[in-house]
Amino acid sequence: MASTSASSVQKSFKYDVFLSFRGEDTRKTFVDHLYHALHQKGIITYKDDEKIEKGERISDQLIRSIEDSRFHIIVFSKNYASSSWCLDELVKIMECQKMIEHTAYPVFYDVEPTEVRNQRGSVGEAFAQHEKEGSTRKRKRTLEDVDLESK
């Protein structure tokens, strides 16, 4: 009976890429162009087109889509951090990245990497608002831990 090591078994993914973005900032501009460019190249890409209401929790279907994606492109924009939904996606993406099969790539759209890493500018303002509403410790730590350097 042959044994198979865990490292030689590759996970099968439903999507090549999962796009994480703040819709009001980038949906009809950068993200739509990116999505169509990936699609034209035959890259199977998940892009959530649902409008998410403030205060809603990240859905089980969205969590599965993150888990079922090999690569994650996180489009950080001025209002990305103002969405608790986006931040919950980011936490899940970074949990997945700790597994060897997943890779996340940050893209900065009209925001500087240092603003994200240090929660300054519009990102800092968004976190100040989240702190008024409740716990943000895990989300803040996740932003600090994101590998913001280009790959």
mmCIF file with all atom_site columns, C-alpha atoms in Angstrom:
data_model
loop_
_atom_site.group_PDB
_atom_site.id
_atom_site.type_symbol
_atom_site.label_atom_id
_atom_site.label_alt_id
_atom_site.label_comp_id
_atom_site.label_asym_id
_atom_site.label_entity_id
_atom_site.label_seq_id
_atom_site.pdbx_PDB_ins_code
_atom_site.Cartn_x
_atom_site.Cartn_y
_atom_site.Cartn_z
_atom_site.occupancy
_atom_site.B_iso_or_equiv
_atom_site.pdbx_formal_charge
_atom_site.auth_seq_id
_atom_site.auth_comp_id
_atom_site.auth_asym_id
_atom_site.auth_atom_id
_atom_site.pdbx_PDB_model_num
ATOM 1   C CA . MET A 1 1   ? 0.000   0.000  0.000   1.00 0.00 ? 1   MET A CA 1
ATOM 2   C CA . ALA A 1 2   ? 1.503   3.321  -1.104  1.00 0.00 ? 2   ALA A CA 1
ATOM 3   C CA . SER A 1 3   ? 1.486   6.242  1.259   1.00 0.00 ? 3   SER A CA 1
ATOM 4   C CA . THR A 1 4   ? 1.089   9.819  0.137   1.00 0.00 ? 4   THR A CA 1
ATOM 5   C CA . SER A 1 5   ? 2.743   12.644 2.006   1.00 0.00 ? 5   SER A CA 1
ATOM 6   C CA . ALA A 1 6   ? 0.710   15.740 2.724   1.00 0.00 ? 6   ALA A CA 1
ATOM 7   C CA . SER A 1 7   ? 3.158   17.899 0.789   1.00 0.00 ? 7   SER A CA 1
ATOM 8   C CA . SER A 1 8   ? 2.673   15.907 -2.427  1.00 0.00 ? 8   SER A CA 1
ATOM 9   C CA . VAL A 1 9   ? -1.109  16.254 -2.406  1.00 0.00 ? 9   VAL A CA 1
ATOM 10  C CA . GLN A 1 10  ? -2.243  19.432 -4.094  1.00 0.00 ? 10  GLN A CA 1
ATOM 11  C CA . LYS A 1 11  ? -5.567  21.021 -3.288  1.00 0.00 ? 11  LYS A CA 1
ATOM 12  C CA . SER A 1 12  ? -8.000  21.466 -6.133  1.00 0.00 ? 12  SER A CA 1
ATOM 13  C CA . PHE A 1 13  ? -9.356  25.017 -6.284  1.00 0.00 ? 13  PHE A CA 1
ATOM 14  C CA . LYS A 1 14  ? -12.670 26.188 -7.720  1.00 0.00 ? 14  LYS A CA 1
ATOM 15  C CA . TYR A 1 15  ? -11.254 29.659 -8.511  1.00 0.00 ? 15  TYR A CA 1
ATOM 16  C CA . ASP A 1 16  ? -7.839  30.812 -9.588  1.00 0.00 ? 16  ASP A CA 1
ATOM 17  C CA . VAL A 1 17  ? -8.329  34.284 -8.078  1.00 0.00 ? 17  VAL A CA 1
ATOM 18  C CA . PHE A 1 18  ? -10.552 35.878 -5.439  1.00 0.00 ? 18  PHE A CA 1
ATOM 19  C CA . LEU A 1 19  ? -10.921 39.663 -5.672  1.00 0.00 ? 19  LEU A CA 1
ATOM 20  C CA . SER A 1 20  ? -11.344 41.535 -2.386  1.00 0.00 ? 20  SER A CA 1
ATOM 21  C CA . PHE A 1 21  ? -12.301 45.179 -2.860  1.00 0.00 ? 21  PHE A CA 1
ATOM 22  C CA . ARG A 1 22  ? -14.501 48.013 -1.630  1.00 0.00 ? 22  ARG A CA 1
ATOM 23  C CA . GLY A 1 23  ? -17.247 48.275 -4.224  1.00 0.00 ? 23  GLY A CA 1
ATOM 24  C CA . GLU A 1 24  ? -18.013 51.966 -3.890  1.00 0.00 ? 24  GLU A CA 1
ATOM 25  C CA . ASP A 1 25  ? -14.349 52.824 -4.564  1.00 0.00 ? 25  ASP A CA 1
ATOM 26  C CA . THR A 1 26  ? -13.339 50.451 -7.322  1.00 0.00 ? 26  THR A CA 1
ATOM 27  C CA . ARG A 1 27  ? -16.164 48.202 -8.626  1.00 0.00 ? 27  ARG A CA 1
ATOM 28  C CA . LYS A 1 28  ? -17.016 50.176 -11.772 1.00 0.00 ? 28  LYS A CA 1
ATOM 29  C CA . THR A 1 29  ? -13.463 51.249 -12.495 1.00 0.00 ? 29  THR A CA 1
ATOM 30  C CA . PHE A 1 30  ? -10.322 49.327 -11.641 1.00 0.00 ? 30  PHE A CA 1
ATOM 31  C CA . VAL A 1 31  ? -11.879 46.066 -10.431 1.00 0.00 ? 31  VAL A CA 1
ATOM 32  C CA . ASP A 1 32  ? -14.163 45.641 -13.453 1.00 0.00 ? 32  ASP A CA 1
ATOM 33  C CA . HIS A 1 33  ? -11.183 46.161 -15.774 1.00 0.00 ? 33  HIS A CA 1
ATOM 34  C CA . LEU A 1 34  ? -9.042  43.754 -13.763 1.00 0.00 ? 34  LEU A CA 1
ATOM 35  C CA . TYR A 1 35  ? -11.804 41.136 -13.682 1.00 0.00 ? 35  TYR A CA 1
ATOM 36  C CA . HIS A 1 36  ? -12.359 41.304 -17.447 1.00 0.00 ? 36  HIS A CA 1
ATOM 37  C CA . ALA A 1 37  ? -8.614  41.145 -18.169 1.00 0.00 ? 37  ALA A CA 1
ATOM 38  C CA . LEU A 1 38  ? -8.251  38.035 -15.984 1.00 0.00 ? 38  LEU A CA 1
ATOM 39  C CA . HIS A 1 39  ? -11.346 36.464 -17.571 1.00 0.00 ? 39  HIS A CA 1
ATOM 40  C CA . GLN A 1 40  ? -9.996  37.112 -21.092 1.00 0.00 ? 40  GLN A CA 1
ATOM 41  C CA . LYS A 1 41  ? -6.832  35.221 -20.134 1.00 0.00 ? 41  LYS A CA 1
ATOM 42  C CA . GLY A 1 42  ? -8.909  32.247 -18.968 1.00 0.00 ? 42  GLY A CA 1
ATOM 43  C CA . ILE A 1 43  ? -8.274  32.882 -15.287 1.00 0.00 ? 43  ILE A CA 1
ATOM 44  C CA . ILE A 1 44  ? -11.294 31.809 -13.241 1.00 0.00 ? 44  ILE A CA 1
ATOM 45  C CA . THR A 1 45  ? -11.973 34.744 -10.939 1.00 0.00 ? 45  THR A CA 1
ATOM 46  C CA . TYR A 1 46  ? -14.464 35.240 -8.112  1.00 0.00 ? 46  TYR A CA 1
ATOM 47  C CA . LYS A 1 47  ? -15.833 38.769 -7.857  1.00 0.00 ? 47  LYS A CA 1
ATOM 48  C CA . ASP A 1 48  ? -18.691 39.373 -5.453  1.00 0.00 ? 48  ASP A CA 1
ATOM 49  C CA . ASP A 1 49  ? -21.225 41.556 -7.230  1.00 0.00 ? 49  ASP A CA 1
ATOM 50  C CA . GLU A 1 50  ? -23.667 41.667 -4.348  1.00 0.00 ? 50  GLU A CA 1
ATOM 51  C CA . LYS A 1 51  ? -24.163 44.925 -2.493  1.00 0.00 ? 51  LYS A CA 1
ATOM 52  C CA . ILE A 1 52  ? -23.455 44.181 1.141   1.00 0.00 ? 52  ILE A CA 1
ATOM 53  C CA . GLU A 1 53  ? -25.424 46.035 3.776   1.00 0.00 ? 53  GLU A CA 1
ATOM 54  C CA . LYS A 1 54  ? -23.516 47.648 6.637   1.00 0.00 ? 54  LYS A CA 1
ATOM 55  C CA . GLY A 1 55  ? -23.449 45.432 9.697   1.00 0.00 ? 55  GLY A CA 1
ATOM 56  C CA . GLU A 1 56  ? -23.994 42.185 7.819   1.00 0.00 ? 56  GLU A CA 1
ATOM 57  C CA . ARG A 1 57  ? -21.628 39.348 8.573   1.00 0.00 ? 57  ARG A CA 1
ATOM 58  C CA . ILE A 1 58  ? -19.474 37.726 5.953   1.00 0.00 ? 58  ILE A CA 1
ATOM 59  C CA . SER A 1 59  ? -21.513 34.912 4.424   1.00 0.00 ? 59  SER A CA 1
ATOM 60  C CA . ASP A 1 60  ? -20.614 31.226 4.496   1.00 0.00 ? 60  ASP A CA 1
ATOM 61  C CA . GLN A 1 61  ? -20.656 31.211 0.690   1.00 0.00 ? 61  GLN A CA 1
ATOM 62  C CA . LEU A 1 62  ? -18.107 34.020 0.595   1.00 0.00 ? 62  LEU A CA 1
ATOM 63  C CA . ILE A 1 63  ? -15.895 32.217 3.122   1.00 0.00 ? 63  ILE A CA 1
ATOM 64  C CA . ARG A 1 64  ? -16.002 29.090 0.939   1.00 0.00 ? 64  ARG A CA 1
ATOM 65  C CA . SER A 1 65  ? -15.122 31.159 -2.119  1.00 0.00 ? 65  SER A CA 1
ATOM 66  C CA . ILE A 1 66  ? -12.082 32.565 -0.316  1.00 0.00 ? 66  ILE A CA 1
ATOM 67  C CA . GLU A 1 67  ? -11.027 29.060 0.748   1.00 0.00 ? 67  GLU A CA 1
ATOM 68  C CA . ASP A 1 68  ? -11.635 27.739 -2.786  1.00 0.00 ? 68  ASP A CA 1
ATOM 69  C CA . SER A 1 69  ? -9.349  30.342 -4.409  1.00 0.00 ? 69  SER A CA 1
ATOM 70  C CA . ARG A 1 70  ? -5.650  29.763 -5.034  1.00 0.00 ? 70  ARG A CA 1
ATOM 71  C CA . PHE A 1 71  ? -4.749  33.459 -5.220  1.00 0.00 ? 71  PHE A CA 1
ATOM 72  C CA . HIS A 1 72  ? -6.288  36.481 -3.517  1.00 0.00 ? 72  HIS A CA 1
ATOM 73  C CA . ILE A 1 73  ? -5.963  40.001 -4.881  1.00 0.00 ? 73  ILE A CA 1
ATOM 74  C CA . ILE A 1 74  ? -6.720  42.577 -2.204  1.00 0.00 ? 74  ILE A CA 1
ATOM 75  C CA . VAL A 1 75  ? -7.461  45.985 -3.698  1.00 0.00 ? 75  VAL A CA 1
ATOM 76  C CA . PHE A 1 76  ? -6.778  48.417 -0.861  1.00 0.00 ? 76  PHE A CA 1
ATOM 77  C CA . SER A 1 77  ? -8.518  51.728 -1.496  1.00 0.00 ? 77  SER A CA 1
ATOM 78  C CA . LYS A 1 78  ? -9.380  54.788 0.570   1.00 0.00 ? 78  LYS A CA 1
ATOM 79  C CA . ASN A 1 79  ? -12.615 53.254 1.880   1.00 0.00 ? 79  ASN A CA 1
ATOM 80  C CA . TYR A 1 80  ? -11.565 49.577 2.033   1.00 0.00 ? 80  TYR A CA 1
ATOM 81  C CA . ALA A 1 81  ? -11.059 49.682 5.799   1.00 0.00 ? 81  ALA A CA 1
ATOM 82  C CA . SER A 1 82  ? -14.375 51.458 6.363   1.00 0.00 ? 82  SER A CA 1
ATOM 83  C CA . SER A 1 83  ? -16.154 48.221 5.423   1.00 0.00 ? 83  SER A CA 1
ATOM 84  C CA . SER A 1 84  ? -16.316 45.650 8.202   1.00 0.00 ? 84  SER A CA 1
ATOM 85  C CA . TRP A 1 85  ? -17.187 43.165 5.435   1.00 0.00 ? 85  TRP A CA 1
ATOM 86  C CA . CYS A 1 86  ? -13.899 43.877 3.607   1.00 0.00 ? 86  CYS A CA 1
ATOM 87  C CA . LEU A 1 87  ? -11.927 43.592 6.837   1.00 0.00 ? 87  LEU A CA 1
ATOM 88  C CA . ASP A 1 88  ? -13.557 40.249 7.650   1.00 0.00 ? 88  ASP A CA 1
ATOM 89  C CA . GLU A 1 89  ? -12.666 39.058 4.132   1.00 0.00 ? 89  GLU A CA 1
ATOM 90  C CA . LEU A 1 90  ? -9.092  40.192 4.727   1.00 0.00 ? 90  LEU A CA 1
ATOM 91  C CA . VAL A 1 91  ? -8.866  38.302 8.021   1.00 0.00 ? 91  VAL A CA 1
ATOM 92  C CA . LYS A 1 92  ? -10.071 35.113 6.285   1.00 0.00 ? 92  LYS A CA 1
ATOM 93  C CA . ILE A 1 93  ? -7.710  35.649 3.328   1.00 0.00 ? 93  ILE A CA 1
ATOM 94  C CA . MET A 1 94  ? -4.742  36.040 5.657   1.00 0.00 ? 94  MET A CA 1
ATOM 95  C CA . GLU A 1 95  ? -5.757  32.903 7.563   1.00 0.00 ? 95  GLU A CA 1
ATOM 96  C CA . CYS A 1 96  ? -5.778  31.043 4.239   1.00 0.00 ? 96  CYS A CA 1
ATOM 97  C CA . GLN A 1 97  ? -2.418  32.507 3.226   1.00 0.00 ? 97  GLN A CA 1
ATOM 98  C CA . LYS A 1 98  ? -0.829  30.768 6.199   1.00 0.00 ? 98  LYS A CA 1
ATOM 99  C CA . MET A 1 99  ? -1.523  27.534 4.328   1.00 0.00 ? 99  MET A CA 1
ATOM 100 C CA . ILE A 1 100 ? 1.047   26.743 1.673   1.00 0.00 ? 100 ILE A CA 1
ATOM 101 C CA . GLU A 1 101 ? -1.387  26.570 -1.269  1.00 0.00 ? 101 GLU A CA 1
ATOM 102 C CA . HIS A 1 102 ? -2.762  30.126 -0.919  1.00 0.00 ? 102 HIS A CA 1
ATOM 103 C CA . THR A 1 103 ? -1.098  33.395 -1.913  1.00 0.00 ? 103 THR A CA 1
ATOM 104 C CA . ALA A 1 104 ? -2.351  36.962 -1.415  1.00 0.00 ? 104 ALA A CA 1
ATOM 105 C CA . TYR A 1 105 ? -1.295  39.953 -3.474  1.00 0.00 ? 105 TYR A CA 1
ATOM 106 C CA . PRO A 1 106 ? -2.019  43.516 -2.326  1.00 0.00 ? 106 PRO A CA 1
ATOM 107 C CA . VAL A 1 107 ? -2.860  46.248 -4.822  1.00 0.00 ? 107 VAL A CA 1
ATOM 108 C CA . PHE A 1 108 ? -2.972  49.863 -3.677  1.00 0.00 ? 108 PHE A CA 1
ATOM 109 C CA . TYR A 1 109 ? -5.586  51.997 -5.422  1.00 0.00 ? 109 TYR A CA 1
ATOM 110 C CA . ASP A 1 110 ? -5.289  55.666 -4.471  1.00 0.00 ? 110 ASP A CA 1
ATOM 111 C CA . VAL A 1 111 ? -3.814  54.767 -1.069  1.00 0.00 ? 111 VAL A CA 1
ATOM 112 C CA . GLU A 1 112 ? -0.228  54.300 0.135   1.00 0.00 ? 112 GLU A CA 1
ATOM 113 C CA . PRO A 1 113 ? 1.019   50.994 1.604   1.00 0.00 ? 113 PRO A CA 1
ATOM 114 C CA . THR A 1 114 ? 2.140   52.805 4.763   1.00 0.00 ? 114 THR A CA 1
ATOM 115 C CA . GLU A 1 115 ? -1.406  54.118 5.301   1.00 0.00 ? 115 GLU A CA 1
ATOM 116 C CA . VAL A 1 116 ? -2.636  50.516 5.343   1.00 0.00 ? 116 VAL A CA 1
ATOM 117 C CA . ARG A 1 117 ? 0.171   49.075 7.444   1.00 0.00 ? 117 ARG A CA 1
ATOM 118 C CA . ASN A 1 118 ? 0.107   51.872 10.033  1.00 0.00 ? 118 ASN A CA 1
ATOM 119 C CA . GLN A 1 119 ? -3.629  52.627 9.852   1.00 0.00 ? 119 GLN A CA 1
ATOM 120 C CA . ARG A 1 120 ? -3.025  56.261 8.931   1.00 0.00 ? 120 ARG A CA 1
ATOM 121 C CA . GLY A 1 121 ? -5.032  58.648 6.750   1.00 0.00 ? 121 GLY A CA 1
ATOM 122 C CA . SER A 1 122 ? -8.388  57.329 5.553   1.00 0.00 ? 122 SER A CA 1
ATOM 123 C CA . VAL A 1 123 ? -7.544  53.846 6.856   1.00 0.00 ? 123 VAL A CA 1
ATOM 124 C CA . GLY A 1 124 ? -6.879  55.241 10.342  1.00 0.00 ? 124 GLY A CA 1
ATOM 125 C CA . GLU A 1 125 ? -10.102 57.249 10.240  1.00 0.00 ? 125 GLU A CA 1
ATOM 126 C CA . ALA A 1 126 ? -12.033 54.097 9.331   1.00 0.00 ? 126 ALA A CA 1
ATOM 127 C CA . PHE A 1 127 ? -10.490 52.208 12.241  1.00 0.00 ? 127 PHE A CA 1
ATOM 128 C CA . ALA A 1 128 ? -11.347 55.020 14.629  1.00 0.00 ? 128 ALA A CA 1
ATOM 129 C CA . GLN A 1 129 ? -14.980 54.616 13.562  1.00 0.00 ? 129 GLN A CA 1
ATOM 130 C CA . HIS A 1 130 ? -14.821 50.809 13.959  1.00 0.00 ? 130 HIS A CA 1
ATOM 131 C CA . GLU A 1 131 ? -13.366 51.212 17.459  1.00 0.00 ? 131 GLU A CA 1
ATOM 132 C CA . LYS A 1 132 ? -16.411 53.243 18.449  1.00 0.00 ? 132 LYS A CA 1
ATOM 133 C CA . GLU A 1 133 ? -18.619 50.390 17.226  1.00 0.00 ? 133 GLU A CA 1
ATOM 134 C CA . GLY A 1 134 ? -16.714 47.490 18.828  1.00 0.00 ? 134 GLY A CA 1
ATOM 135 C CA . SER A 1 135 ? -13.654 45.276 18.694  1.00 0.00 ? 135 SER A CA 1
ATOM 136 C CA . THR A 1 136 ? -11.077 45.834 15.982  1.00 0.00 ? 136 THR A CA 1
ATOM 137 C CA . ARG A 1 137 ? -7.991  44.230 17.523  1.00 0.00 ? 137 ARG A CA 1
ATOM 138 C CA . LYS A 1 138 ? -7.883  41.195 15.196  1.00 0.00 ? 138 LYS A CA 1
ATOM 139 C CA . ARG A 1 139 ? -8.547  43.332 12.130  1.00 0.00 ? 139 ARG A CA 1
ATOM 140 C CA . LYS A 1 140 ? -5.811  45.826 13.063  1.00 0.00 ? 140 LYS A CA 1
ATOM 141 C CA . ARG A 1 141 ? -3.331  43.024 13.641  1.00 0.00 ? 141 ARG A CA 1
ATOM 142 C CA . THR A 1 142 ? -4.241  41.541 10.264  1.00 0.00 ? 142 THR A CA 1
ATOM 143 C CA . LEU A 1 143 ? -3.531  44.823 8.462   1.00 0.00 ? 143 LEU A CA 1
ATOM 144 C CA . GLU A 1 144 ? -0.219  45.122 10.259  1.00 0.00 ? 144 GLU A CA 1
ATOM 145 C CA . ASP A 1 145 ? 0.698   41.553 9.263   1.00 0.00 ? 145 ASP A CA 1
ATOM 146 C CA . VAL A 1 146 ? -0.261  41.782 5.593   1.00 0.00 ? 146 VAL A CA 1
ATOM 147 C CA . ASP A 1 147 ? 2.817   41.380 3.429   1.00 0.00 ? 147 ASP A CA 1
ATOM 148 C CA . LEU A 1 148 ? 2.556   44.767 1.761   1.00 0.00 ? 148 LEU A CA 1
ATOM 149 C CA . GLU A 1 149 ? 5.747   44.427 -0.211  1.00 0.00 ? 149 GLU A CA 1
ATOM 150 C CA . SER A 1 150 ? 5.441   43.645 -3.891  1.00 0.00 ? 150 SER A CA 1
ATOM 151 C CA . LYS A 1 151 ? 5.924   39.988 -4.729  1.00 0.00 ? 151 LYS A CA 1
#
